[in-house]
Structure formats: structure tokens, C-alpha cells
Short mmCIF file of C-alpha atoms and ligand atoms in Angstrom, two decimals:
data_model
loop_
_atom_site.label_atom_id
_atom_site.label_comp_id
_atom_site.label_asym_id
_atom_site.label_seq_id
_atom_site.Cartn_x
_atom_site.Cartn_y
_atom_site.Cartn_z
CA MET A 880 110.59 113.67 80.19
CA LYS A 881 110.54 116.07 83.72
CA ARG A 882 112.80 114.64 87.34
CA VAL A 883 111.11 116.68 89.65
CA GLY A 884 113.01 116.83 93.37
CA VAL A 885 110.89 116.23 96.20
CA ILE A 886 112.36 117.37 99.33
CA GLY A 887 110.43 115.22 101.97
CA GLY A 888 109.75 111.43 102.10
CA GLY A 889 106.44 111.81 103.86
CA GLN A 890 102.46 110.21 102.81
CA LEU A 891 102.35 113.68 100.59
CA ALA A 892 105.57 112.95 98.30
CA TRP A 893 103.95 109.12 98.42
CA MET A 894 100.38 110.09 96.77
CA MET A 895 101.88 111.68 94.40
CA ALA A 896 103.25 108.74 92.89
CA ASP A 897 100.13 108.09 90.02
CA ALA A 898 100.02 111.65 89.11
CA ALA A 899 103.42 111.32 88.43
CA GLU A 900 103.07 108.11 86.53
CA LYS A 901 100.13 109.69 85.03
CA LEU A 902 101.96 112.91 83.90
CA GLY A 903 105.37 111.13 82.39
CA VAL A 904 107.75 112.46 85.52
CA GLU A 905 110.38 110.81 88.10
CA LEU A 906 110.09 111.51 91.71
CA VAL A 907 113.97 111.50 93.18
CA VAL A 908 113.48 111.78 97.23
CA GLN A 909 115.86 112.98 99.99
CA THR A 910 114.77 111.65 103.27
CA PRO A 911 116.25 110.24 105.91
CA SER A 912 114.70 106.68 106.52
CA GLU A 913 114.43 104.40 103.78
CA TYR A 914 110.81 103.18 105.99
CA ASP A 915 109.57 106.43 105.24
CA PRO A 916 106.04 106.08 102.56
CA ALA A 917 107.49 107.57 99.36
CA VAL A 918 110.77 105.84 99.22
CA SER A 919 109.01 103.03 98.03
CA ILE A 920 107.45 105.27 94.47
CA ALA A 921 110.68 107.05 93.93
CA LYS A 922 112.93 106.13 91.20
CA GLU A 923 115.53 106.77 93.59
CA THR A 924 116.19 107.95 96.54
CA ILE A 925 118.40 110.17 98.50
CA PHE A 926 118.80 109.41 102.38
CA ALA A 927 119.36 112.68 104.14
CA LEU A 928 117.41 114.75 106.67
CA VAL A 929 115.13 117.66 104.75
CA ASP A 930 117.36 120.59 106.18
CA ASP A 931 120.26 119.72 104.71
CA ALA A 932 121.01 121.50 101.84
CA THR A 933 124.00 118.96 100.76
CA ALA A 934 122.17 116.54 100.21
CA THR A 935 119.60 118.92 98.05
CA GLU A 936 122.89 120.34 95.99
CA ILE A 937 122.89 116.09 95.61
CA LEU A 938 119.14 115.50 94.66
CA ALA A 939 119.56 119.01 92.27
CA LYS A 940 122.18 117.25 90.12
CA LYS A 941 119.71 114.59 89.06
CA CYS A 942 116.58 116.72 88.84
CA ASP A 943 115.06 119.39 86.70
CA VAL A 944 113.37 121.31 89.54
CA ILE A 945 112.96 120.91 92.73
CA THR A 946 109.74 120.90 95.58
CA PHE A 947 108.56 120.59 98.61
CA GLU A 948 106.40 118.23 100.57
CA ASN A 949 107.73 118.93 103.77
CA GLU A 950 108.73 123.36 104.71
CA PHE A 951 111.36 122.65 107.27
CA VAL A 952 114.30 123.20 105.55
CA ASN A 953 117.63 125.47 105.69
CA LEU A 954 116.51 128.07 103.44
CA GLN A 955 119.29 130.28 103.74
CA ALA A 956 121.54 127.32 102.60
CA LEU A 957 119.27 126.51 99.79
CA SER A 958 119.21 130.28 98.76
CA VAL A 959 123.27 129.26 98.00
CA LEU A 960 122.14 127.10 96.08
CA ALA A 961 119.26 129.07 94.25
CA GLN A 962 121.53 131.46 93.60
CA GLN A 963 124.07 129.30 91.05
CA GLY A 964 120.31 128.46 89.26
CA ILE A 965 118.87 125.72 91.15
CA CYS A 966 115.17 126.14 90.40
CA PHE A 967 112.99 125.38 93.31
CA ARG A 968 109.08 125.52 92.88
CA PRO A 969 107.84 127.13 94.97
CA ARG A 970 110.57 129.75 94.71
CA LEU A 971 112.34 130.25 98.39
CA GLU A 972 111.10 133.65 98.38
CA ALA A 973 107.79 132.39 99.16
CA LEU A 974 108.82 130.17 101.79
CA ALA A 975 111.29 132.53 103.25
CA PRO A 976 108.18 135.33 105.27
CA LEU A 977 105.46 131.60 106.31
CA LEU A 978 108.27 128.66 108.29
CA ASP A 979 107.97 131.45 111.48
CA LYS A 980 104.29 131.38 112.42
CA TYR A 981 105.30 135.36 114.14
CA HIS A 982 107.04 136.14 110.31
CA GLN A 983 103.57 134.50 108.84
CA ARG A 984 101.10 136.34 110.92
CA CYS A 985 102.96 139.41 110.03
CA TYR A 986 103.00 138.82 106.89
CA LEU A 987 99.69 138.58 106.03
CA ARG A 988 98.71 141.11 108.41
CA ASP A 989 100.79 143.51 106.26
CA LEU A 990 98.79 142.00 102.92
CA SER A 991 95.64 142.83 105.37
CA LEU A 992 94.09 139.96 105.29
CA PRO A 993 92.34 138.29 108.22
CA VAL A 994 93.81 137.20 111.04
CA PRO A 995 93.76 136.65 114.85
CA GLN A 996 95.81 139.36 117.12
CA PHE A 997 99.13 138.59 118.01
CA PHE A 998 102.91 139.50 119.22
CA ALA A 999 105.82 137.85 119.70
CA LEU A 1000 107.08 137.03 123.07
CA ASP A 1001 110.69 138.83 122.92
CA GLU A 1002 108.81 141.86 120.77
CA VAL A 1003 106.74 143.50 124.68
CA GLU A 1004 108.23 144.72 127.66
CA ASN A 1005 105.18 143.72 130.06
CA ILE A 1006 103.84 140.51 128.98
CA LYS A 1007 100.84 140.01 131.36
CA SER A 1008 99.65 143.28 130.67
CA LYS A 1009 99.93 142.67 127.13
CA ILE A 1010 98.01 138.71 127.74
CA GLU A 1011 95.77 140.39 129.61
CA SER A 1012 94.87 142.70 127.09
CA LEU A 1013 94.17 139.40 124.62
CA GLY A 1014 92.19 137.74 127.41
CA PHE A 1015 91.77 134.35 128.33
CA PRO A 1016 92.48 132.03 127.23
CA ALA A 1017 94.88 132.57 125.06
CA VAL A 1018 96.80 130.64 122.61
CA LEU A 1019 100.84 130.16 123.27
CA LYS A 1020 103.08 128.82 119.81
CA SER A 1021 106.26 127.82 119.16
CA ARG A 1022 107.06 130.77 116.39
CA ARG A 1023 108.77 127.36 114.44
CA HIS A 1024 108.38 123.14 113.70
CA GLY A 1025 104.84 123.14 114.14
CA TYR A 1026 102.49 121.32 113.53
CA ASP A 1027 99.51 118.87 114.20
CA GLY A 1028 99.15 121.54 117.11
CA GLN A 1029 102.82 120.16 118.28
CA GLY A 1030 103.77 123.74 119.90
CA THR A 1031 100.15 125.21 119.87
CA PHE A 1032 98.79 125.02 123.38
CA ILE A 1033 95.85 126.51 125.01
CA ILE A 1034 96.41 128.41 127.64
CA PRO A 1035 93.73 129.29 130.13
CA ASP A 1036 96.02 131.94 132.58
CA PHE A 1037 98.28 133.64 133.29
CA ALA A 1038 100.23 131.49 135.56
CA THR A 1039 99.29 128.03 133.38
CA PHE A 1040 101.28 130.64 131.10
CA GLU A 1041 104.18 131.21 132.83
CA GLN A 1042 104.53 127.16 134.17
CA LYS A 1043 103.76 126.17 130.51
CA LEU A 1044 106.44 128.68 129.52
CA SER A 1045 109.12 127.94 131.20
CA TYR A 1046 109.21 123.82 130.94
CA GLU A 1047 109.30 124.72 127.53
CA ILE A 1048 112.24 126.28 127.92
CA THR A 1049 113.98 124.58 129.46
CA THR A 1050 112.89 121.59 127.86
CA LYS A 1051 114.05 122.31 124.68
CA THR A 1052 117.09 124.71 125.72
CA LEU A 1053 114.44 127.20 124.31
CA ASN A 1054 114.08 131.17 125.28
CA GLN A 1055 111.09 133.43 125.00
CA SER A 1056 112.13 134.44 121.27
CA PHE A 1057 110.53 130.81 120.17
CA PHE A 1058 106.90 131.66 121.23
CA LEU A 1059 104.36 134.47 120.05
CA LEU A 1060 100.79 134.64 121.55
CA GLU A 1061 98.32 134.90 120.53
CA GLU A 1062 94.48 135.36 120.78
CA PHE A 1063 92.17 132.73 121.32
CA VAL A 1064 89.00 132.15 118.21
CA PRO A 1065 86.14 130.97 119.97
CA PHE A 1066 85.60 129.71 115.83
CA GLU A 1067 82.12 128.40 114.97
CA ARG A 1068 84.06 126.03 112.14
CA GLU A 1069 87.82 125.53 111.03
CA LEU A 1070 88.10 125.74 106.95
CA ALA A 1071 90.25 125.23 104.44
CA VAL A 1072 91.07 125.95 101.08
CA VAL A 1073 93.96 124.56 98.41
CA ALA A 1074 94.87 126.75 95.95
CA ALA A 1075 97.36 126.42 92.87
CA ARG A 1076 99.54 128.88 90.94
CA SER A 1077 100.73 128.04 87.33
CA VAL A 1078 104.69 129.47 86.65
CA GLU A 1079 102.34 131.78 83.97
CA GLY A 1080 100.12 133.38 87.35
CA GLU A 1081 96.78 131.25 86.33
CA ILE A 1082 95.45 130.75 89.80
CA VAL A 1083 92.88 127.49 90.70
CA THR A 1084 91.11 126.73 93.62
CA TYR A 1085 89.21 123.48 95.07
CA PRO A 1086 86.33 123.72 96.77
CA VAL A 1087 86.34 124.96 99.97
CA VAL A 1088 86.25 122.07 102.85
CA GLU A 1089 85.39 121.99 106.57
CA THR A 1090 88.06 120.92 108.66
CA GLN A 1091 87.55 118.94 112.07
CA GLN A 1092 90.35 118.74 114.74
CA GLU A 1093 90.79 117.25 117.84
CA GLN A 1094 93.44 117.86 120.19
CA GLN A 1095 94.78 119.87 117.23
CA VAL A 1096 94.97 116.95 114.98
CA CYS A 1097 92.70 117.35 111.86
CA ARG A 1098 90.65 113.97 111.85
CA ARG A 1099 87.63 114.74 109.56
CA VAL A 1100 87.61 117.10 106.50
CA ILE A 1101 83.68 117.83 104.28
CA ALA A 1102 83.54 118.92 101.23
CA PRO A 1103 82.43 121.06 100.29
CA ALA A 1104 81.72 123.28 103.93
CA GLN A 1105 78.55 124.42 104.45
CA ILE A 1106 78.87 128.62 103.65
CA THR A 1107 77.79 130.67 102.21
CA PRO A 1108 78.47 132.03 97.81
CA ASN A 1109 80.33 135.08 99.87
CA GLN A 1110 81.78 133.42 102.55
CA VAL A 1111 83.25 131.15 99.16
CA ALA A 1112 84.13 134.16 97.34
CA GLU A 1113 85.82 136.13 100.28
CA ILE A 1114 87.92 133.02 100.84
CA GLN A 1115 88.87 132.52 96.98
CA ALA A 1116 90.03 136.22 97.10
CA ILE A 1117 92.20 135.65 100.81
CA ALA A 1118 93.92 132.42 98.12
CA HIS A 1119 94.60 134.92 95.28
CA THR A 1120 95.95 137.51 97.59
CA LEU A 1121 98.74 135.70 99.03
CA LEU A 1122 99.32 133.39 96.30
CA ASN A 1123 100.13 136.23 93.87
CA SER A 1124 101.69 138.49 96.36
CA LEU A 1125 104.24 135.58 96.53
CA GLU A 1126 104.06 134.65 93.50
CA VAL A 1127 103.72 131.09 94.53
CA VAL A 1128 104.00 128.41 91.62
CA GLY A 1129 102.94 125.23 93.11
CA ILE A 1130 99.83 123.78 95.78
CA PHE A 1131 99.32 126.10 99.04
CA GLY A 1132 97.14 125.08 101.68
CA ILE A 1133 94.36 128.14 103.34
CA GLU A 1134 93.64 127.27 106.95
CA LEU A 1135 90.59 129.61 108.18
CA PHE A 1136 88.27 130.17 110.74
CA LEU A 1137 84.52 131.21 110.72
CA GLY A 1138 83.56 132.68 113.47
CA ALA A 1139 79.96 132.69 114.92
CA ASP A 1140 79.52 135.87 113.03
CA GLY A 1141 80.56 134.32 109.43
CA LYS A 1142 83.49 136.38 109.82
CA ILE A 1143 86.78 134.26 108.78
CA LEU A 1144 90.07 134.52 109.88
CA VAL A 1145 92.85 133.20 108.42
CA ASN A 1146 94.83 130.74 110.95
CA GLU A 1147 97.22 129.02 109.02
CA ILE A 1148 99.49 128.75 105.46
CA ALA A 1149 101.17 125.02 103.81
CA PRO A 1150 104.03 126.30 101.56
CA ARG A 1151 103.26 122.18 99.48
CA THR A 1152 99.61 119.98 99.45
CA HIS A 1153 97.93 119.49 102.15
CA ASN A 1154 95.62 116.96 104.52
CA SER A 1155 92.59 119.26 103.73
CA GLY A 1156 93.22 118.90 99.73
CA HIS A 1157 93.45 114.41 100.17
CA PHE A 1158 89.54 114.22 99.29
CA SER A 1159 90.54 115.63 95.51
CA LEU A 1160 92.04 112.28 94.57
CA ASP A 1161 89.18 110.44 94.65
CA ALA A 1162 87.23 113.61 94.25
CA CYS A 1163 87.62 115.65 91.83
CA GLU A 1164 89.19 115.72 88.41
CA THR A 1165 92.54 116.58 89.22
CA SER A 1166 93.75 116.11 92.74
CA GLN A 1167 96.01 118.28 94.44
CA PHE A 1168 98.62 115.73 93.91
CA GLU A 1169 98.30 116.26 89.93
CA GLN A 1170 97.61 120.17 90.23
CA HIS A 1171 101.63 119.90 92.15
CA LEU A 1172 103.47 118.58 89.80
CA ARG A 1173 101.43 119.76 86.39
CA ALA A 1174 102.37 123.62 88.69
CA VAL A 1175 105.55 123.13 89.22
CA CYS A 1176 106.77 121.03 85.29
CA GLY A 1177 105.12 124.27 84.06
CA LEU A 1178 102.07 122.36 82.50
CA PRO A 1179 98.70 124.27 82.58
CA LEU A 1180 96.64 124.00 85.20
CA GLY A 1181 93.80 121.35 85.77
CA ASN A 1182 90.35 121.06 86.17
CA PRO A 1183 90.17 121.08 91.04
CA ALA A 1184 85.82 121.30 90.54
CA LEU A 1185 84.29 118.14 92.76
CA GLN A 1186 83.51 114.81 90.10
CA CYS A 1187 80.49 114.79 92.69
CA ALA A 1188 78.36 115.99 94.59
CA GLY A 1189 79.92 115.71 98.28
CA ALA A 1190 83.24 113.99 99.74
CA VAL A 1191 83.57 112.65 104.10
CA MET A 1192 87.55 112.34 104.49
CA VAL A 1193 88.78 110.72 107.50
CA ASN A 1194 91.74 110.43 108.91
CA LEU A 1195 93.42 107.10 110.48
CA LEU A 1196 95.27 108.47 113.13
CA GLY A 1197 97.90 105.72 115.46
CA TYR A 1198 96.04 104.99 119.02
CA GLU A 1199 98.90 103.68 120.47
CA ASN A 1200 102.31 102.29 119.67
CA SER A 1201 102.50 99.02 117.56
CA HIS A 1202 103.92 97.50 114.59
CA SER A 1203 100.24 96.07 112.90
CA ASP A 1204 99.10 96.31 109.77
CA TYR A 1205 95.14 96.60 110.59
CA GLN A 1206 94.55 94.64 107.59
CA SER A 1207 90.99 93.76 109.22
CA GLN A 1208 90.20 97.15 110.25
CA ARG A 1209 91.58 98.12 107.03
CA GLN A 1210 88.88 95.13 105.25
CA GLN A 1211 86.23 96.78 107.27
CA ILE A 1212 86.21 100.17 105.89
CA ALA A 1213 87.43 99.59 102.77
CA GLU A 1214 83.73 97.89 102.50
CA ILE A 1215 81.52 100.95 102.62
CA PRO A 1216 80.00 101.91 99.37
CA GLN A 1217 81.86 104.79 97.87
CA ALA A 1218 85.13 104.46 100.57
CA HIS A 1219 88.41 104.85 99.18
CA LEU A 1220 91.62 103.66 101.28
CA HIS A 1221 94.65 104.60 101.29
CA TRP A 1222 96.82 103.36 103.76
CA TYR A 1223 100.41 104.94 103.54
CA GLY A 1224 102.38 101.75 104.60
CA LYS A 1225 104.13 103.11 107.76
CA THR A 1226 105.96 100.94 109.68
CA GLU A 1227 104.87 101.81 112.93
CA SER A 1228 102.27 103.68 114.73
CA ARG A 1229 102.17 105.93 117.68
CA PRO A 1230 99.24 107.69 118.84
CA GLY A 1231 98.32 110.95 116.89
CA ARG A 1232 100.55 109.71 113.72
CA LYS A 1233 98.78 109.59 110.29
CA LEU A 1234 98.78 106.21 108.71
CA GLY A 1235 96.47 106.41 106.11
CA HIS A 1236 92.72 108.04 105.20
CA VAL A 1237 89.78 107.55 103.79
CA THR A 1238 87.89 109.54 101.52
CA VAL A 1239 83.75 107.86 100.76
CA LEU A 1240 82.20 109.67 97.66
CA LEU A 1241 78.91 111.16 97.98
CA ASP A 1242 77.17 110.59 95.33
CA ASN A 1243 75.46 107.40 93.15
CA GLU A 1244 74.34 105.44 95.96
CA ASN A 1245 74.98 108.69 98.06
CA ARG A 1246 74.14 111.19 95.33
CA ASP A 1247 71.10 111.99 98.08
CA LEU A 1248 73.28 113.05 100.71
CA GLY A 1249 75.80 114.52 98.30
CA SER A 1250 72.77 116.94 97.86
CA ALA A 1251 72.34 117.74 100.69
CA ILE A 1252 75.51 118.84 102.29
CA ALA A 1253 75.48 120.95 99.49
CA PHE A 1254 72.18 122.41 100.24
CA GLY A 1255 73.12 122.97 103.44
CA VAL A 1256 71.06 120.12 105.49
CA GLY A 1257 73.11 117.03 105.26
CA ALA A 1258 76.07 118.20 108.27
CA ALA A 1259 74.48 115.07 110.03
CA ILE A 1260 74.56 112.97 107.17
CA ALA A 1261 78.17 113.16 106.43
CA ASN A 1262 79.12 112.81 110.47
CA ASN A 1263 77.20 110.12 110.22
CA ILE A 1264 79.87 108.66 107.60
CA ALA A 1265 82.61 109.76 109.89
CA HIS A 1266 81.41 108.35 112.87
CA THR A 1267 81.28 105.03 111.15
CA ILE A 1268 84.29 104.60 109.50
CA GLU A 1269 85.41 106.02 112.88
CA SER A 1270 83.31 103.31 114.95
CA ILE A 1271 85.40 100.72 112.88
CA TRP A 1272 89.03 101.93 113.40
CA TYR A 1273 89.12 103.60 117.08
CA PRO A 1274 88.77 100.53 119.31
CA ARG A 1275 85.91 100.92 121.73
P1 ADP B 1499 99.64 123.11 113.27
O1 ADP B 1499 100.28 124.08 112.60
O2 ADP B 1499 100.81 122.14 114.69
O3 ADP B 1499 98.67 122.81 112.97
P2 ADP B 1499 98.19 125.43 114.23
O4 ADP B 1499 97.98 127.20 114.38
O5 ADP B 1499 97.28 124.61 113.24
O6 ADP B 1499 99.34 124.57 115.13
O7 ADP B 1499 96.14 124.90 115.58
C1 ADP B 1499 96.57 123.34 115.58
C2 ADP B 1499 94.66 123.17 115.48
O8 ADP B 1499 95.23 123.95 117.27
C3 ADP B 1499 94.10 124.56 114.45
O9 ADP B 1499 93.63 123.52 113.98
C4 ADP B 1499 92.94 124.81 115.75
O10 ADP B 1499 91.98 124.05 116.10
C5 ADP B 1499 93.38 125.16 117.30
N1 ADP B 1499 93.86 126.90 117.21
C6 ADP B 1499 94.96 127.15 117.15
N2 ADP B 1499 95.66 128.80 117.16
C7 ADP B 1499 93.75 129.35 117.37
C8 ADP B 1499 93.53 130.05 117.73
N3 ADP B 1499 93.92 131.47 118.11
N4 ADP B 1499 92.59 130.33 118.24
C9 ADP B 1499 91.93 128.50 118.79
N5 ADP B 1499 91.67 127.91 117.93
C10 ADP B 1499 93.70 127.74 117.67
#
């Protein structure tokens, strides 16, 4: 029996539960609140913030290996533990270039992977001329601790840039060195891929998916994405280059932009299981959560292939401040044919908060829709399913 320590107790840790049971693995979670989703499925919980390395030292004493569902950790403090022989998977060196978005962009560029043009605000003399060379709109990003679009701002002109920057700096007591600027990519679609690498260096990739964001938060995922075999191969090659270079053990999520000209750029790397891979729970032989546990436990990787023609995943995002459990909406969504609803059990809803998700499989009754997606004519049908779910979920 392996005991796996998980830093972070949100829904990504919660969704490891079934796989842990299947593999005979016990999960011990480090998370701050007794109301966090994974507390209910953990064998034991250490109640502490994810960046509390003293708590992680206690966690390590109870576990064979430590992994992450949240990457906002204190790497410097954890590296002392790694030197003492505590096993982190992925290893800390694989996280180090990724936690700061500017360092991440530099790392990808140095690997010759395609990224948007970017620069760090504190590394240029004349910001005005530099930002003008990118053109407007431009994108201002906090270098650290961004998620779900927090800290990502689309900037239409220089005056707005100055206002936004000074607002961020004064309200959050930051300085310029906390930000990067990059070109706005007029993407045609956003794509993502989840890939896993084993202790032996074997890599598997999940089907490339289309992700749809609203206000910078993922709303829907369609698997597989309607892209050409060459584009799939290009994205798989990006995943291989990245995971091999970082010597990753575990799952990584890679977000990409697809331009109207067919050009692919890497947007962001998540060093953990990823929202764009949730469909794998119901649609693939091996879910991303099982795959992650297999990798970190040193087991052979499983088959990541779709077991159906396709899938549509819709996030159920909070749209109000409430303590409701949304029973009636959940019931209606669960009655959609081939729908699999995952409700994270959060006790509090806030606008934009991820409360659950639903995946609709495209086979059996939907088989024709699934093959239509695979053959490139069914995006409208997938979007219709997403629309049906959202019209039940969100108030009119
Ligand atoms: P987070 O880390 O908060 O998820 P991201 O950098 O992934 O932030 O940005 C969130 C979303 O914002 C992206 O999915 C995309 O829709 C939009 N976005 C981010 N960067 C750019 C860019 N350079 N050009 C156009 N849109 C962008």
C-alpha cells in the first residue's frame, strides 16, 4: 500500500478518490479548511496552507511520496525537505521554471516552443515604446498566483495600462517586477492537452481538446478538438519536449492558442491535473487522476484513449453568493442522457467558483453526434449540449 501526500485539498484532489481506491492508495491531504472538498475522501488531513512547508514536513512523515494539486507552494522551503530525501513527484526542479509566468514563458522559448511575444515590465527601459511594439490590445499578467483569469487583464490602450498597473500596484502593494506584458493573440480557438510521464520516462497524451473560456474562466471542453492530424502531432511533440525536458513524473496540463492561420502557440502550463482533462473521468479508460497516481506511485501508465466517440464537459460555475446545494438544477442536468455529474460538495457558492462539472458522453444514443465531432461537422451539436446544460444551470 502506498500513501500519497497531496498538497492542496480542492476538487482536483477530491477527484483522485476513486482512482486511489482502485489502486489501493491512501491519500493524505494538506489543505487549510475543513470544508475543502478532499477532506471528506482523505485518509487523514493536515490542516495548513499549501505553502506551509513545516506542515509538509509532517505530511511527508506519513507518506511515501508527495504530489501537488495546487502549485502555489514555497519551493525554497520545500527544497530543504527534498535535500533530506523526501520524494516529491513531480520533482521540485520541474515546478521551479513554471510558477512565475515570466520564467515559464522564458523556459518554453528557450526550448524553442512557440509562445506569444512577451516581456517583463522591470526588464525594459521604455515601457511605452515596448508595449506599442506589441500593439493593442495587449495583455498584462501578474507573474505569480494567477488562476481562472485572476491577474490577467486585456489592455486596450496605453492610458488603461497605466491606470490598471497603478491600481494593481497600490491596492496589492506590489511593484512593476510582479507583472509581464504580452501580445494579445487573436486566437481562433483555445486548445489543451493533458500528458503524463512515468518514472521510467514513458509519456502518454490524452486527446487534444477544445476549451472555451468566458471572462478568462474555462466554461466548456469539447473532446476531441476538431483539428488536423498534423496539428495533433505538433501538440503531442510539444508535450513530449516539455515533459522530457523537465523530467516530469505525473500529469501536466498544457493550454494552447490556435490561430486562424493554423499556427499553434503555448499559453500556459499547469504542473498538475487540469480542468481540460476532467472529461477523462467518464470518457477514457484511464482518467487523468488515476494516471497521475499511477505515475507518482511508480506504476505503469494506463491507456488514455477515449472509450466513446467524444465528450462535452461543462463547468458548473457559481453565479451568486449562496449556501444552496442546487439540488433541483443538479437533478435536471443528471437526467440528460449520457450525462455524468460531479458535484464537489463545496459549502459556499461565489460568482465564478467551480462548484462541479458535467460530462456528456457522445456515444450510444449520441453515437452519431460523437462521430460527427470526430469528423469535423458536429461542433454545433456539442455546443448545443453545452447550451442545454447551461440553460438549466444559469438563471435566465
Ligand atoms: P490563468 O493562469 O489565470 O488561467 P491565463 O494566462 O491562462 O490565466 O489566461 C486566461 C485566459 O485569458 C486564456 O484562456 C485566454 O482566454 C485569455 N488570454 C490569456 N493570455 C492571452 C493572450 N496573450 N492573448 C489573448 N487571450 C489571452
